[in-house]
Amino acid sequence: MEKNKKIKVVSLLSNLVIIFVLVIVSVFTILPSSKTVSQTETRVYYSGNPDMPYVSLMVNVYWGNEYLEQMLEIFSQTNTQATFFVGGTWASKNNELLQSIKDAGHEIGNHGFFHKDQDKLDYAQNKSEILNNHNLIKELVGVEMNLFAPPSGAYSSITLDVAESLNYKTIMWSKDTIDWRDHDASLIVKRATTNLKNGDLILMHPTEATVQALSEIISSIKSQGFEIVPVSKNIEKIEV
């Protein structure tokens, strides 16, 4: 009797183990695979052409007016073209500065209208953020933007679907100066110029420390044999 009881217990435990394994397998089957995630990621440019010695400077603009003119002057003195990703609320109040960016020959990209985290928005909201800013910039300075930098780097597959439907390429970065947080010019230079590689996309903002670091950043990039180009030229011969 005792032996039969032990056999039943062992059998029950074996069945429980089998059920547990089946549940785990089914969960991983249902969940998105790493391939699904990578398919989303491959629709985003985190860097440019790895076969060309190009580096791009990207300036996200929603604030920092007091430093923008100084940045533009440094870019002019060093014969450097950058890509400015501008926000709609900023552009609507700073038409003259926006025009100065365009007149200086810099590239202008879309940074959303209200600087919202796009990964938290539905399809219609994503579209509104991108399209409203697109139409505003076109009206103000006649530029048809086609590069989109998601505010805070936050995006979802819906964001990418919307961007593609509006003929936009979604741009992230390979180097982040984190100048909005760390107001240390030497640290900003180090983050922007250490271990540079072909296609690097360097993110910055109009801050006092960035202005202090900018000339050295440009000089260091060029001294390492790289050419500073707008983002569109950096990515034009690669597909994601």
XYZ file of C-alpha atoms in Angstrom:
240
model
C 0.000 0.000 0.000
C 2.813 2.368 0.986
C 4.654 1.501 -2.233
C 1.594 2.289 -4.358
C 1.209 5.610 -2.576
C 4.809 6.536 -3.360
C 4.299 5.613 -7.012
C 1.239 7.879 -7.203
C 3.142 10.772 -5.627
C 6.047 10.354 -8.056
C 3.631 10.169 -10.969
C 1.840 13.324 -9.810
C 5.110 15.216 -9.470
C 6.219 14.087 -12.921
C 2.966 15.320 -14.430
C 3.336 18.666 -12.683
C 6.862 19.054 -14.055
C 5.656 18.265 -17.575
C 2.800 20.777 -17.258
C 5.214 23.439 -16.002
C 7.588 22.884 -18.927
C 4.716 23.071 -21.415
C 3.499 26.333 -19.885
C 6.978 27.886 -20.120
C 7.366 26.793 -23.743
C 3.960 28.194 -24.667
C 4.718 31.530 -22.999
C 7.940 31.986 -24.967
C 6.128 30.973 -28.122
C 3.466 33.637 -27.615
C 5.814 36.436 -26.579
C 7.478 38.510 -29.338
C 10.743 36.956 -30.405
C 14.040 38.821 -30.504
C 13.664 38.810 -34.275
C 10.447 40.816 -33.989
C 12.189 43.385 -31.817
C 15.149 43.619 -34.174
C 12.829 44.120 -37.129
C 11.506 47.215 -35.386
C 15.001 48.405 -34.537
C 16.210 48.032 -38.115
C 13.799 50.738 -39.215
C 15.787 53.280 -37.206
C 19.111 54.927 -38.041
C 21.437 54.761 -35.051
C 24.440 55.643 -37.226
C 25.338 56.489 -40.798
C 27.475 54.984 -43.534
C 30.167 52.695 -42.051
C 32.142 52.843 -45.308
C 32.588 56.625 -45.394
C 34.563 58.848 -42.958
C 31.452 60.897 -42.148
C 30.330 62.220 -38.767
C 27.190 64.287 -38.123
C 26.445 66.846 -35.416
C 22.777 66.885 -34.416
C 21.318 69.737 -32.362
C 17.903 69.169 -30.778
C 16.126 72.492 -30.244
C 13.214 73.242 -27.924
C 15.035 75.788 -25.791
C 18.467 77.429 -25.458
C 17.871 80.486 -27.634
C 20.589 82.393 -25.791
C 23.191 79.929 -27.087
C 21.938 79.199 -30.595
C 23.432 82.308 -32.205
C 26.820 81.492 -30.679
C 26.603 77.944 -32.026
C 25.683 79.256 -35.465
C 28.665 81.611 -35.375
C 31.063 78.789 -34.506
C 29.614 76.614 -37.253
C 30.091 79.495 -39.682
C 33.691 80.171 -38.604
C 34.602 76.483 -38.979
C 32.654 75.968 -42.218
C 30.604 73.225 -40.550
C 27.112 72.066 -41.453
C 24.951 70.497 -38.753
C 21.449 69.060 -38.602
C 19.026 70.930 -36.339
C 16.011 68.926 -35.156
C 13.494 71.571 -34.144
C 10.311 71.338 -32.104
C 7.048 72.900 -33.200
C 6.339 74.912 -30.057
C 9.832 76.405 -30.268
C 9.615 77.146 -33.984
C 6.229 78.834 -33.639
C 7.777 81.433 -31.304
C 11.240 81.762 -32.885
C 10.774 82.263 -36.582
C 13.830 84.531 -36.915
C 16.189 82.023 -35.307
C 14.707 79.239 -37.421
C 15.289 81.343 -40.529
C 18.879 81.959 -39.414
C 19.463 78.221 -39.179
C 18.137 77.742 -42.692
C 19.983 80.738 -44.144
C 23.253 79.398 -42.719
C 22.783 76.270 -44.821
C 22.107 73.844 -42.011
C 19.757 70.898 -42.366
C 16.441 71.072 -40.509
C 14.728 67.986 -39.120
C 11.517 67.231 -37.231
C 11.565 66.866 -33.431
C 7.814 66.651 -32.874
C 5.465 69.493 -32.001
C 5.029 69.321 -28.208
C 8.078 67.184 -27.257
C 5.958 64.246 -26.180
C 7.204 60.702 -25.617
C 5.968 59.198 -28.864
C 6.015 55.647 -27.511
C 3.088 56.584 -25.261
C 0.955 57.907 -28.144
C -1.511 56.127 -30.418
C -1.395 56.303 -34.209
C -3.393 59.528 -34.543
C -1.400 61.273 -31.821
C 1.924 60.198 -33.336
C 0.794 61.503 -36.690
C -0.343 64.809 -35.212
C 3.023 65.396 -33.518
C 5.019 64.793 -36.693
C 2.681 66.204 -39.329
C 1.723 69.407 -37.493
C 5.385 70.249 -37.038
C 6.109 69.357 -40.651
C 3.419 71.711 -41.904
C 4.522 74.506 -39.580
C 8.171 74.404 -40.653
C 7.142 74.253 -44.298
C 4.949 77.311 -43.803
C 7.578 79.280 -41.863
C 10.738 78.605 -43.888
C 9.652 76.502 -46.864
C 11.515 73.345 -45.797
C 10.068 69.879 -46.523
C 11.580 67.905 -43.653
C 12.079 64.140 -43.964
C 14.184 63.289 -40.914
C 12.471 62.656 -37.569
C 14.249 62.523 -34.209
C 11.835 61.244 -31.523
C 11.854 63.438 -28.393
C 13.765 61.734 -25.570
C 14.556 58.940 -28.034
C 11.145 57.435 -27.240
C 9.371 55.615 -30.053
C 7.244 52.541 -30.732
C 6.466 50.469 -33.800
C 3.441 52.759 -34.237
C 5.761 55.768 -34.333
C 7.837 54.107 -37.043
C 4.742 53.194 -39.041
C 3.557 56.804 -38.918
C 6.975 58.188 -39.814
C 7.247 55.882 -42.821
C 3.738 56.784 -43.977
C 4.819 60.448 -43.979
C 8.058 59.644 -45.870
C 10.221 60.251 -42.815
C 13.360 58.424 -41.712
C 13.622 57.972 -37.954
C 16.969 59.103 -36.536
C 18.559 58.228 -33.207
C 22.246 58.635 -32.299
C 25.473 56.732 -31.702
C 27.049 59.279 -29.335
C 25.190 61.334 -26.737
C 26.933 64.299 -25.132
C 24.243 64.438 -22.397
C 24.901 68.172 -22.360
C 21.387 68.948 -21.114
C 22.340 67.322 -17.808
C 26.106 67.612 -17.434
C 27.333 71.176 -17.853
C 30.998 70.272 -18.187
C 32.630 71.299 -21.468
C 35.550 68.887 -21.176
C 33.194 65.978 -20.520
C 31.055 66.972 -23.505
C 34.152 67.041 -25.740
C 35.205 63.618 -24.489
C 31.788 62.068 -25.105
C 31.589 63.553 -28.589
C 35.065 62.694 -29.840
C 36.361 59.563 -28.105
C 36.520 56.404 -30.230
C 34.971 58.033 -33.261
C 33.958 55.763 -36.120
C 32.531 56.154 -39.600
C 28.880 57.170 -39.545
C 28.728 58.478 -35.991
C 25.687 60.614 -35.169
C 26.511 62.946 -32.266
C 23.644 64.380 -30.239
C 23.836 67.782 -28.537
C 21.697 70.714 -27.435
C 22.118 74.503 -27.258
C 23.692 74.878 -23.811
C 26.434 77.109 -22.444
C 28.807 74.186 -21.949
C 28.140 72.950 -25.475
C 29.090 76.354 -26.871
C 32.294 76.192 -24.821
C 33.032 72.706 -26.174
C 31.926 73.118 -29.771
C 35.091 74.465 -31.409
C 37.209 71.751 -29.802
C 34.695 69.075 -30.831
C 34.798 70.203 -34.448
C 38.601 70.491 -34.445
C 39.041 67.044 -32.886
C 36.655 65.372 -35.342
C 38.450 66.878 -38.326
C 41.919 66.144 -36.936
C 40.942 62.469 -36.711
C 40.283 62.428 -40.438
C 36.501 62.661 -40.440
C 34.290 64.973 -42.470
C 31.351 66.604 -40.697
C 28.237 66.286 -42.858
C 24.462 66.676 -42.418
C 22.612 63.554 -41.329
C 20.967 63.078 -44.739
C 24.372 62.766 -46.425
C 25.635 60.444 -43.692
C 22.799 57.965 -44.200
C 22.053 58.389 -47.905
C 23.751 55.203 -49.118
C 22.631 52.830 -46.402
C 19.331 51.042 -45.822
C 17.872 50.028 -42.453
